[in-house]
């Protein structure tokens, strides 16, 4: 069985992640059939789309046509034959996903790609009852919010066929996303592991009083993060080595090792309630002085314009 | 003794970092007296300034006046009485810096702030022979390139007076930089530690074949880095907890801990020549296919425009 061309996407679960995926899919001209059991799900989804639909980079739609391609349904089953790809965003519970995926696998044509947005569960944990074609199941983990941030982690399970990994990457790339392939199922995949590495050291530095929470964040937003938005850690090392990664490793590897040893010796103790409480106090002392709603909406607006700039586009074609 | 208003800066060492500082200082309307013992230092500095001078965000100068305020001298000693602040960018050798700082401390008026760009040596290591006023000596560690990236890590030694920490922060802030105060001398300060945390995990993931070097970098540039350019790790956690850091820690702390434990068990072995060589091969297999000069110049151009956008300015007033 080979993947099909994708025109209609089924979105299961329309919370924050599912709604954001829906905004992306619709903006790129795809049809979406969405479902969610919450009583107010449809109303909330429409609100989300009205608010965020126009900020999708490189949108292909005008505002007026934005919602024409959306169908919200209580029960997806009657529509499973019309769907070319499923993006699942249900709760992160293995028993729930096992039942859901067994049902989807049994009731969709065998060539339909089924992607889960799961950030925590590897798909090998929940395909155990899929008897039809589990080789078309994989993780397509977005970075929040999916309608703005290009990254998608594509994580096959050991039985996922290469054709479906390739098809998933092509599908996401056609939506102006940047898929990366996580070749082995690994806790936290890639992004959450890199994020945990930074957070752990950040917590240690703030809780030990080396730097304030505000200045810790500034170190990222006014320095490291600016550079990392444009060149990744490996390329940054390579450029830092005069265009030669080996040169960088030979000359700066030892310093890196010294810092890492010191970090390890002073690592944040997640098991100490005292350390955790002290960190919370220090952070809350800072963030309680800030209008977080404003921070978040400014960030998302800037993020949208940054991604548009990176895509080399003047942005959405909507008139809003 | 109190810090003086700063109109004239002495720049010691005009390699890449010193030249970039000089571009910044001149663009903000300061006078610069620069020195460097290399035979071609003056020519190289002028070349650097011609090439990069116009990209400083929020420049106050027109191109024609750009170089009027620069004086390059072979010997700084006759000018030490005219200088209000020294930004030192000499070699990272403790014996060298000890002699240099003893000389500067003995021969400049006691109120003059002396900042070292050192990334590796804490100032307590090289003020040991300063008898005049070591309380005006501190680290002002920039993030490369200083004329573009706002971050400066201000690191006092235990005897630096608070007045000079404040004065250094005000000085850098007046240049549209974002100073952060590293309250305790710590190996790698803040930025290099956070960077080491990411690099260490990146090396592990690439060398273990979990992800390609290219996709590792993409995880940063298309995801994590974009967000970190706009909100730091602590604020990102807080927003992720619905505006509540404690909520984030209570709910996601355990997952973070699980990932960190797995990372620790699989940490990159810097001492294994085999692991290091394998990593170099994997990285070089990717970067050897890329025009690095183009990557670097595109990055710097984008960095300049990103910083200008963040500063809310349409940019430099130069006509270039």
Coordinates of C-alpha atoms in Angstrom, one line a residue:
Chain A
X1 CA 0.0 0.0 0.0
X2 CA 1.3 3.5 -0.8
X3 CA 0.3 6.8 0.7
X4 CA -2.4 8.8 -1.1
X5 CA -2.3 12.5 -2.3
X6 CA -3.6 14.5 0.6
X7 CA -6.6 16.8 0.1
X8 CA -8.7 16.1 3.1
X9 CA -7.4 15.9 6.7
X10 CA -9.2 14.4 9.6
X11 CA -8.4 16.3 12.8
X12 CA -9.2 14.3 16.0
X13 CA -9.3 16.5 19.1
X14 CA -9.6 20.3 18.7
X15 CA -8.0 21.6 21.8
X16 CA -5.2 24.1 21.5
X17 CA -3.0 21.9 19.3
X18 CA -5.8 20.5 17.2
X19 CA -7.3 23.9 16.6
X20 CA -3.9 25.3 15.6
X21 CA -3.3 22.4 13.1
X22 CA -6.8 23.1 11.7
X23 CA -5.9 26.8 11.1
X24 CA -2.8 25.6 9.3
X25 CA -4.5 23.0 7.2
X26 CA -7.3 25.3 6.1
X27 CA -4.9 28.2 5.3
X28 CA -3.0 25.9 3.0
X29 CA -6.2 25.1 1.1
X30 CA -6.9 21.6 2.5
X31 CA -10.3 20.4 3.5
X32 CA -10.6 19.5 7.2
X33 CA -13.1 17.2 8.9
X34 CA -12.7 17.8 12.6
X35 CA -14.1 16.1 15.7
X36 CA -14.0 16.6 19.4
X37 CA -16.3 15.2 22.1
X38 CA -16.3 18.4 24.3
X39 CA -19.8 20.1 24.3
X40 CA -18.4 23.5 23.3
X41 CA -15.7 22.2 21.0
X42 CA -17.2 23.5 17.8
X43 CA -17.8 27.0 19.1
X44 CA -14.3 27.2 20.6
X45 CA -12.7 25.9 17.4
X46 CA -14.5 28.6 15.3
X47 CA -13.4 31.3 17.8
X48 CA -9.8 30.1 17.6
X49 CA -9.9 30.1 13.8
X50 CA -11.4 33.6 13.7
X51 CA -8.7 34.9 16.0
X52 CA -5.6 33.1 14.6
X53 CA -6.5 32.1 11.1
X54 CA -5.0 35.2 9.5
X55 CA -1.6 34.8 11.2
X56 CA -0.5 31.6 9.3
X57 CA 2.6 32.4 7.3
X58 CA 2.1 32.0 3.5
X59 CA -1.6 31.4 3.7
X60 CA -3.2 30.5 0.4
X61 CA -6.7 31.7 1.3
X62 CA -8.7 34.8 1.6
X63 CA -10.5 35.3 4.9
X64 CA -13.9 34.8 3.3
X65 CA -13.0 31.3 2.1
X66 CA -11.3 30.4 5.3
X67 CA -14.1 28.4 6.9
X68 CA -15.7 26.9 3.7
X69 CA -13.5 23.9 3.8
X70 CA -14.2 23.0 7.4
X71 CA -16.7 20.4 8.6
X72 CA -17.1 19.8 12.3
X73 CA -18.7 16.5 13.1
X74 CA -19.7 14.7 16.3
X75 CA -18.8 11.3 14.9
X76 CA -16.0 10.9 12.5
X77 CA -16.7 7.3 11.5
X78 CA -19.1 8.0 8.6
X79 CA -16.3 10.2 7.1
X80 CA -13.3 7.9 7.4
X81 CA -13.6 6.9 3.8
X82 CA -13.2 10.5 2.6
X83 CA -10.0 11.3 4.6
X84 CA -6.5 11.1 3.2
X85 CA -4.6 11.8 6.4
X86 CA -5.5 11.9 10.1
X87 CA -3.8 14.2 12.6
X88 CA -4.7 13.0 16.1
X89 CA -4.6 15.2 19.1
X90 CA -6.3 13.2 21.9
X91 CA -5.3 12.9 25.5
X92 CA -1.8 11.5 26.3
X93 CA -3.1 8.3 27.9
X94 CA -1.8 5.1 26.5
X95 CA -5.0 3.1 27.0
X96 CA -7.1 5.8 25.3
X97 CA -4.7 6.0 22.3
X98 CA -4.5 2.2 22.0
X99 CA -8.3 1.9 21.7
X100 CA -8.5 4.9 19.3
X101 CA -5.7 3.7 17.0
X102 CA -7.1 0.2 16.9
X103 CA -10.4 1.7 15.8
X104 CA -8.9 4.1 13.3
X105 CA -6.6 1.4 11.8
X106 CA -9.6 -1.0 11.4
X107 CA -11.9 1.5 9.9
X108 CA -9.8 3.6 7.5
X109 CA -8.5 2.5 4.1
X110 CA -5.1 0.9 4.6
X111 CA -3.2 3.5 2.7
X112 CA -4.3 6.5 4.8
X113 CA -1.5 8.0 6.9
X114 CA -2.3 8.3 10.6
X115 CA -0.1 10.8 12.5
X116 CA -0.4 11.4 16.2
X117 CA 0.6 14.8 17.8
X118 CA 1.7 13.0 20.9
X119 CA 4.7 14.7 22.6
X120 CA 5.2 12.0 25.2
X121 CA 4.1 8.6 24.0
X122 CA 6.0 6.8 21.3
X123 CA 3.6 5.2 18.7
X124 CA 5.0 1.8 19.4
X125 CA 3.2 2.1 22.8
X126 CA -0.2 2.5 21.2
X127 CA -0.2 0.5 17.9
X128 CA -0.3 -2.8 19.8
X129 CA -3.9 -3.6 18.8
X130 CA -3.7 -2.4 15.2
X131 CA -4.2 -5.4 12.9
X132 CA -4.8 -3.7 9.5
X133 CA -1.8 -1.6 8.6
X134 CA 0.3 -0.2 11.5
X135 CA 3.1 0.7 9.0
X136 CA 1.2 3.9 8.1
X137 CA 1.1 5.1 11.7
X138 CA 3.7 7.5 13.1
X139 CA 4.2 10.6 15.4
X140 CA 3.9 14.0 13.8
X141 CA 4.8 16.1 16.9
X142 CA 4.3 19.8 16.3
X143 CA 6.0 22.6 18.2
X144 CA 3.4 24.9 19.8
X145 CA 1.6 26.7 18.1
X146 CA 1.7 24.5 15.0
X147 CA 0.1 27.2 12.8
X148 CA 3.2 29.4 13.4
X149 CA 6.2 27.3 14.3
X150 CA 7.6 25.3 11.3
X151 CA 9.1 22.4 13.3
X152 CA 7.4 19.0 13.2
X153 CA 9.1 15.9 14.7
X154 CA 8.3 12.9 12.6
X155 CA 8.9 9.8 14.7
X156 CA 8.3 6.3 13.2
X157 CA 7.9 3.2 15.3
X158 CA 10.1 0.3 14.4
X159 CA 7.4 -1.0 12.0
X160 CA 6.5 2.2 10.2
X161 CA 7.4 1.9 6.6
X162 CA 9.9 4.4 5.1
X163 CA 7.3 5.3 2.4
X164 CA 5.1 6.7 5.1
X165 CA 7.9 8.6 6.8
X166 CA 8.7 10.2 3.4
X167 CA 5.1 10.9 2.7
X168 CA 4.6 12.6 6.1
X169 CA 7.7 14.8 5.6
X170 CA 6.5 15.7 2.1
X171 CA 3.0 16.5 3.4
X172 CA 4.3 18.8 6.2
X173 CA 6.9 20.4 3.9
X174 CA 4.1 21.2 1.4
X175 CA 2.5 23.2 4.3
X176 CA 5.8 25.2 4.7
X177 CA 6.6 23.2 7.8
X178 CA 10.1 21.9 8.5
X179 CA 9.9 18.2 9.4
X180 CA 12.8 16.5 11.1
X181 CA 13.0 12.7 11.3
X182 CA 13.7 11.1 14.8
X183 CA 15.1 7.8 13.6
X184 CA 14.9 6.0 16.9
X185 CA 12.1 6.4 19.5
X186 CA 13.7 8.4 22.2
X187 CA 12.0 9.9 25.4
X188 CA 11.2 13.5 24.7
X189 CA 12.2 13.1 21.0
X190 CA 14.7 15.9 20.1
X191 CA 13.2 19.4 21.0
X192 CA 12.0 18.5 24.4
X193 CA 15.4 17.0 25.3
X194 CA 17.3 20.1 24.2
X195 CA 14.7 22.2 26.1
X196 CA 15.1 20.1 29.2
X197 CA 18.9 20.4 29.0
X198 CA 18.6 24.2 29.0
X199 CA 15.8 24.3 31.7
X200 CA 17.7 22.1 34.1
X201 CA 20.8 24.4 34.0
X202 CA 18.6 27.5 34.1
X203 CA 16.9 26.2 37.3
X204 CA 20.2 25.5 38.8
X205 CA 21.6 29.0 38.1
X206 CA 18.5 30.8 39.3
X207 CA 18.0 28.7 42.4
X208 CA 21.7 29.1 43.3
X209 CA 21.4 32.9 43.0
X210 CA 24.0 33.1 40.2
X211 CA 21.6 35.1 38.1
X212 CA 18.0 36.4 38.4
X213 CA 15.2 34.7 36.6
X214 CA 14.7 37.8 34.5
X215 CA 18.4 38.0 33.5
X216 CA 18.5 34.2 32.8
X217 CA 15.7 34.7 30.3
X218 CA 17.4 37.8 28.8
X219 CA 20.6 35.7 28.2
X220 CA 18.5 33.6 25.9
X221 CA 16.3 36.3 24.2
X222 CA 19.1 38.8 23.7
X223 CA 21.8 36.4 22.9
X224 CA 21.7 32.7 22.5
X225 CA 18.1 32.5 21.2
X226 CA 18.7 35.1 18.6
X227 CA 21.6 33.2 17.2
X228 CA 19.8 29.8 17.5
X229 CA 16.8 31.2 15.6
X230 CA 19.1 31.4 12.6
X231 CA 21.8 28.8 13.0
X232 CA 21.6 25.6 15.0
X233 CA 24.1 24.4 17.6
X234 CA 26.2 22.3 15.2
X235 CA 26.4 25.0 12.5
X236 CA 27.2 27.6 15.2
X237 CA 30.0 25.4 16.4
X238 CA 31.2 24.9 12.9
X239 CA 31.2 28.7 12.2
X240 CA 32.9 29.2 15.6
X241 CA 35.7 26.9 14.4
X242 CA 36.3 29.1 11.3
X243 CA 34.2 26.8 9.2
X244 CA 35.6 23.6 10.7
X245 CA 33.7 21.6 13.3
X246 CA 36.8 19.4 14.0
X247 CA 38.8 22.5 14.7
X248 CA 36.0 23.7 17.1
X249 CA 35.9 20.4 19.0
X250 CA 39.7 20.2 19.3
X251 CA 40.0 23.7 20.6
X252 CA 36.8 24.3 22.6
X253 CA 35.8 20.7 23.5
X254 CA 38.0 20.8 26.6
X255 CA 36.4 24.1 27.8
X256 CA 32.9 22.7 27.1
X257 CA 33.8 19.6 29.2
X258 CA 35.0 21.8 32.1
X259 CA 31.7 23.7 32.1
X260 CA 29.6 20.5 31.8
X261 CA 31.5 18.9 34.8
X262 CA 30.8 22.0 36.9
X263 CA 27.1 21.9 35.8
X264 CA 26.8 18.3 36.7
X265 CA 28.2 18.9 40.1
X266 CA 25.8 21.7 40.7
X267 CA 22.8 20.2 38.9
X268 CA 19.3 21.2 40.0
X269 CA 17.8 18.7 42.4
X270 CA 14.2 18.1 41.2
X271 CA 13.7 15.8 44.2
X272 CA 14.3 18.5 46.8
X273 CA 11.0 20.2 47.6
X274 CA 13.1 23.0 49.2
X275 CA 15.0 23.6 46.0
X276 CA 11.8 23.5 43.9
X277 CA 9.9 25.8 46.2
X278 CA 12.8 28.3 46.3
X279 CA 12.9 28.3 42.5
X280 CA 9.2 28.8 42.3
X281 CA 9.5 31.8 44.7
X282 CA 12.2 33.4 42.7
X283 CA 10.4 32.9 39.4
X284 CA 7.1 34.1 40.7
X285 CA 8.7 37.1 42.2
X286 CA 9.6 38.2 38.7
X287 CA 6.6 37.0 36.6
X288 CA 4.0 38.3 39.0
X289 CA 5.1 41.8 38.0
X290 CA 4.4 41.2 34.3
X291 CA 1.3 41.3 32.1
X292 CA 1.6 37.7 30.7
X293 CA -1.3 38.0 28.3
X294 CA 0.5 40.9 26.6
X295 CA 3.9 39.0 26.6
X296 CA 2.2 36.0 24.9
X297 CA 0.3 38.0 22.3
X298 CA 3.4 40.1 21.5
X299 CA 5.5 36.9 21.2
X300 CA 3.0 35.2 18.9
X301 CA 2.8 38.3 16.7
X302 CA 6.6 38.6 16.5
X303 CA 6.9 34.8 15.9
X304 CA 4.5 35.1 13.0
X305 CA 6.4 37.9 11.4
X306 CA 9.7 36.2 12.1
X307 CA 8.6 33.0 10.4
X308 CA 7.2 34.9 7.5
X309 CA 10.6 36.7 7.1
X310 CA 12.4 33.3 7.3
X311 CA 10.1 31.9 4.6
X312 CA 11.0 34.9 2.5
X313 CA 7.4 35.9 2.1
X314 CA 5.6 39.1 2.8
X315 CA 3.1 36.8 4.6
X316 CA -0.5 35.8 4.3
X317 CA -2.7 36.7 1.5
X318 CA -5.7 37.4 3.8
X319 CA -7.1 40.8 3.9
X320 CA -7.1 41.0 7.7
Chain B
X1 CA 35.5 57.1 43.7
X2 CA 32.5 57.1 41.4
X3 CA 32.3 56.2 37.8
X4 CA 32.6 59.0 35.2
X5 CA 30.2 59.8 32.3
X6 CA 31.5 57.9 29.4
X7 CA 32.5 59.8 26.2
X8 CA 35.8 58.2 25.2
X9 CA 36.4 54.4 25.2
X10 CA 39.8 52.7 25.1
X11 CA 39.7 49.5 23.1
X12 CA 42.6 47.2 23.8
X13 CA 43.0 44.4 21.2
X14 CA 41.2 44.9 17.8
X15 CA 40.8 41.3 16.7
X16 CA 37.2 40.2 15.8
X17 CA 35.7 41.0 19.2
X18 CA 37.6 44.3 19.7
X19 CA 36.8 45.5 16.1
X20 CA 33.1 44.7 16.6
X21 CA 33.0 46.6 19.9
X22 CA 34.7 49.5 18.1
X23 CA 32.0 49.5 15.4
X24 CA 29.4 49.6 18.1
X25 CA 31.0 52.4 20.2
X26 CA 31.6 54.6 17.1
X27 CA 28.0 54.0 15.8
X28 CA 26.6 55.2 19.1
X29 CA 28.6 58.5 18.9
X30 CA 31.4 57.6 21.3
X31 CA 35.1 58.4 20.7
X32 CA 37.3 55.4 20.5
X33 CA 41.1 55.2 21.1
X34 CA 42.1 51.7 20.0
X35 CA 45.3 49.8 20.2
X36 CA 46.7 46.4 19.1
X37 CA 50.3 45.2 18.7
X38 CA 49.7 43.3 15.4
X39 CA 51.5 45.0 12.5
X40 CA 48.4 45.0 10.2
X41 CA 45.9 45.8 13.1
X42 CA 45.0 49.3 12.0
X43 CA 44.4 48.3 8.3
X44 CA 42.3 45.3 9.4
X45 CA 40.3 47.4 11.9
X46 CA 39.4 49.9 9.2
X47 CA 38.4 47.2 6.8
X48 CA 36.2 45.7 9.4
X49 CA 34.6 49.0 10.2
X50 CA 34.0 49.8 6.5
X51 CA 32.3 46.4 6.0
X52 CA 30.3 46.1 9.2
X53 CA 29.8 49.7 10.5
X54 CA 26.5 50.2 8.8
X55 CA 24.8 47.1 10.2
X56 CA 24.8 48.3 13.8
X57 CA 21.1 48.6 15.0
X58 CA 20.0 52.1 15.9
X59 CA 23.2 53.7 14.8
X60 CA 23.5 57.4 15.6
X61 CA 25.9 58.3 12.8
X62 CA 26.1 58.9 9.1
X63 CA 28.7 56.9 7.2
X64 CA 30.7 60.0 6.5
X65 CA 31.2 60.8 10.2
X66 CA 31.8 57.1 11.1
X67 CA 35.6 57.2 11.4
X68 CA 36.1 60.7 12.6
X69 CA 35.9 59.6 16.2
X70 CA 38.4 56.8 15.9
X71 CA 42.1 57.1 16.8
X72 CA 44.3 54.1 16.4
X73 CA 47.5 54.3 18.5
X74 CA 50.5 52.0 18.9
X75 CA 50.9 52.9 22.6
X76 CA 47.8 53.7 24.7
X77 CA 49.7 55.0 27.7
X78 CA 49.9 58.7 26.7
X79 CA 46.0 58.6 26.3
X80 CA 45.1 56.9 29.5
X81 CA 44.1 60.2 31.1
X82 CA 41.6 60.9 28.3
X83 CA 39.7 57.6 28.5
X84 CA 36.5 57.1 30.5
X85 CA 36.2 53.4 30.1
X86 CA 38.4 50.6 28.8
X87 CA 37.1 47.5 27.0
X88 CA 39.9 45.0 27.0
X89 CA 40.0 42.2 24.4
X90 CA 43.5 40.7 24.8
X91 CA 44.5 37.0 24.7
X92 CA 42.9 34.7 27.3
X93 CA 46.1 34.0 29.2
X94 CA 46.0 34.7 32.9
X95 CA 49.7 35.8 33.1
X96 CA 49.2 38.3 30.2
X97 CA 46.0 39.7 31.7
X98 CA 47.6 40.0 35.2
X99 CA 50.4 42.2 33.9
X100 CA 48.1 44.2 31.7
X101 CA 45.5 44.9 34.4
X102 CA 48.2 45.8 36.9
X103 CA 49.5 48.3 34.4
X104 CA 46.1 49.7 33.5
X105 CA 45.1 50.0 37.2
X106 CA 48.3 51.8 38.1
X107 CA 48.1 54.2 35.2
X108 CA 44.5 55.2 34.8
X109 CA 42.6 57.6 37.0
X110 CA 41.0 55.5 39.8
X111 CA 37.4 56.2 38.7
X112 CA 37.8 54.8 35.2
X113 CA 35.7 51.6 34.6
X114 CA 37.8 48.7 33.2
X115 CA 35.9 45.9 31.6
X116 CA 37.4 42.8 30.1
X117 CA 35.7 40.9 27.3
X118 CA 37.1 37.6 28.7
X119 CA 34.8 34.6 28.1
X120 CA 36.9 32.2 30.1
X121 CA 38.8 33.9 32.9
X122 CA 37.0 35.4 35.8
X123 CA 38.4 38.8 36.7
X124 CA 39.4 37.6 40.2
X125 CA 42.0 35.6 38.5
X126 CA 43.8 38.6 37.0
X127 CA 43.3 41.5 39.4
X128 CA 45.7 40.0 41.9
X129 CA 48.4 42.7 41.2
X130 CA 46.1 45.7 41.0
X131 CA 46.9 48.0 43.9
X132 CA 45.1 51.2 42.9
X133 CA 41.4 50.5 42.6
X134 CA 40.4 46.9 41.6
X135 CA 36.8 47.7 42.6
X136 CA 36.3 49.3 39.1
X137 CA 37.3 46.1 37.3
X138 CA 34.8 43.6 36.0
X139 CA 34.0 41.3 33.1
X140 CA 31.8 42.7 30.3
X141 CA 31.5 39.6 28.1
X142 CA 29.8 40.2 24.8
X143 CA 28.1 37.6 22.6
X144 CA 29.6 37.5 19.2
X145 CA 29.4 39.7 17.2
X146 CA 29.0 42.5 19.9
X147 CA 27.9 45.1 17.3
X148 CA 24.8 43.0 16.5
X149 CA 23.9 40.8 19.5
X150 CA 22.5 42.8 22.5
X151 CA 23.7 40.4 25.3
X152 CA 26.5 41.4 27.6
X153 CA 27.3 39.4 30.6
X154 CA 28.5 41.7 33.4
X155 CA 30.5 39.7 35.9
X156 CA 31.9 41.4 39.0
X157 CA 34.6 39.8 41.1
X158 CA 34.0 39.6 44.8
X159 CA 35.6 43.0 45.3
X160 CA 34.0 44.9 42.4
X161 CA 31.8 47.7 43.9
X162 CA 28.1 47.8 43.1
X163 CA 28.5 51.3 41.8
X164 CA 30.6 50.0 38.9
X165 CA 28.3 47.1 38.2
X166 CA 25.5 49.6 37.9
X167 CA 27.6 51.9 35.8
X168 CA 28.6 49.1 33.4
X169 CA 25.0 48.1 33.0
X170 CA 24.0 51.7 32.3
X171 CA 26.8 52.2 29.9
X172 CA 25.9 49.1 27.9
X173 CA 22.2 49.8 28.1
X174 CA 22.8 53.3 26.6
X175 CA 24.3 51.5 23.6
X176 CA 21.1 49.5 23.2
X177 CA 22.7 46.4 24.6
X178 CA 21.0 44.1 27.1
X179 CA 23.4 43.6 30.1
X180 CA 22.7 40.7 32.5
X181 CA 24.5 40.5 35.9
X182 CA 26.2 37.3 36.8
X183 CA 26.2 37.6 40.5
X184 CA 28.8 34.9 41.3
X185 CA 31.8 34.0 39.2
X186 CA 30.8 30.8 37.6
X187 CA 32.7 28.8 34.9
X188 CA 31.3 29.7 31.5
X189 CA 29.1 32.4 33.1
X190 CA 25.5 31.9 31.9
X191 CA 25.3 31.8 28.1
X192 CA 28.2 29.4 27.5
X193 CA 26.8 27.0 30.2
X194 CA 23.3 27.0 28.5
X195 CA 25.0 26.5 25.2
X196 CA 27.2 23.6 26.5
X197 CA 24.0 21.9 27.9
X198 CA 22.4 22.0 24.4
X199 CA 25.6 21.0 22.6
X200 CA 26.3 18.0 24.9
X201 CA 22.8 16.6 24.2
X202 CA 23.1 17.5 20.5
X203 CA 26.4 15.6 20.2
X204 CA 24.8 12.6 22.0
X205 CA 21.7 12.5 19.7
X206 CA 23.7 12.9 16.5
X207 CA 26.5 10.4 17.4
X208 CA 23.9 7.8 18.5
X209 CA 22.2 8.1 15.2
X210 CA 18.9 9.4 16.7
X211 CA 18.8 12.3 14.3
X212 CA 21.1 13.7 11.6
X213 CA 23.2 16.7 12.2
X214 CA 21.2 18.7 9.7
X215 CA 17.9 17.8 11.4
X216 CA 19.3 18.5 14.8
X217 CA 20.1 22.0 13.8
X218 CA 16.7 22.4 12.1
X219 CA 15.0 21.4 15.4
X220 CA 16.6 24.5 16.8
X221 CA 16.3 27.0 13.9
X222 CA 12.7 26.0 13.0
X223 CA 11.4 25.4 16.5
X224 CA 13.1 25.9 19.8
X225 CA 15.4 28.8 18.7
X226 CA 12.5 30.8 17.1
X227 CA 10.7 30.7 20.4
X228 CA 13.8 31.4 22.5
X229 CA 14.6 34.4 20.4
X230 CA 11.4 35.9 21.8
X231 CA 10.8 34.3 25.2
X232 CA 13.4 32.7 27.5
X233 CA 13.2 29.3 29.1
X234 CA 11.6 30.5 32.4
X235 CA 8.9 32.6 30.6
X236 CA 8.3 29.8 28.1
X237 CA 7.7 27.4 31.1
X238 CA 5.4 30.0 32.7
X239 CA 3.3 30.5 29.6
X240 CA 3.3 26.7 29.1
X241 CA 1.8 26.5 32.6
X242 CA -1.1 28.7 31.7
X243 CA 0.7 31.8 33.2
X244 CA 1.8 29.9 36.2
X245 CA 5.4 28.5 36.7
X246 CA 4.4 26.5 39.7
X247 CA 1.7 24.8 37.7
X248 CA 4.2 24.0 35.0
X249 CA 6.7 22.5 37.5
X250 CA 4.1 20.4 39.2
X251 CA 2.7 19.0 36.0
X252 CA 5.7 18.8 33.7
X253 CA 8.6 18.6 36.2
X254 CA 8.3 14.8 36.4
X255 CA 8.5 14.4 32.5
X256 CA 11.5 16.8 32.5
X257 CA 13.1 14.6 35.1
X258 CA 12.5 11.4 33.1
X259 CA 14.1 13.0 30.0
X260 CA 17.1 14.3 31.9
X261 CA 17.7 10.9 33.5
X262 CA 17.7 9.3 30.0
X263 CA 20.0 12.1 28.7
X264 CA 22.4 11.5 31.6
X265 CA 22.5 7.8 31.0
X266 CA 23.3 8.4 27.3
X267 CA 25.5 11.5 27.7
X268 CA 28.1 12.2 25.1
X269 CA 31.5 10.8 26.1
X270 CA 34.0 13.6 25.4
X271 CA 36.9 11.3 26.5
X272 CA 36.2 8.7 23.9
X273 CA 38.2 9.5 20.8
X274 CA 36.0 7.1 18.8
X275 CA 32.8 8.9 19.8
X276 CA 34.4 12.3 19.0
X277 CA 35.7 11.1 15.6
X278 CA 32.4 9.6 14.7
X279 CA 30.6 12.8 15.6
X280 CA 33.1 14.8 13.5
X281 CA 32.5 12.5 10.5
X282 CA 28.7 12.9 10.8
X283 CA 28.9 16.6 11.1
X284 CA 31.5 17.0 8.3
X285 CA 29.4 14.8 6.0
X286 CA 26.7 17.5 6.3
X287 CA 28.6 20.8 6.5
X288 CA 31.0 19.9 3.7
X289 CA 28.0 20.2 1.3
X290 CA 27.3 23.7 2.3
X291 CA 28.6 27.2 1.4
X292 CA 29.5 28.3 4.9
X293 CA 30.5 31.9 3.9
X294 CA 27.0 32.3 2.5
X295 CA 25.4 30.8 5.6
X296 CA 27.4 33.2 7.8
X297 CA 26.7 36.3 5.9
X298 CA 23.0 35.5 5.6
X299 CA 22.9 34.8 9.3
X300 CA 24.5 38.1 10.2
X301 CA 22.3 40.0 7.8
X302 CA 19.2 38.4 9.3
X303 CA 20.5 38.8 12.8
X304 CA 20.9 42.6 12.2
X305 CA 17.4 42.9 10.9
X306 CA 16.0 40.8 13.7
X307 CA 17.7 42.9 16.4
X308 CA 16.5 46.1 14.7
X309 CA 12.9 44.7 14.7
X310 CA 13.2 43.8 18.4
X311 CA 14.5 47.3 19.2
X312 CA 11.5 48.6 17.4
X313 CA 13.6 50.7 15.0
X314 CA 13.8 50.8 11.3
X315 CA 17.5 50.6 11.8
X316 CA 20.6 52.5 11.2
X317 CA 20.6 56.1 10.0
X318 CA 23.6 55.5 7.7
X319 CA 23.0 55.9 4.0
X320 CA 24.6 52.6 3.1

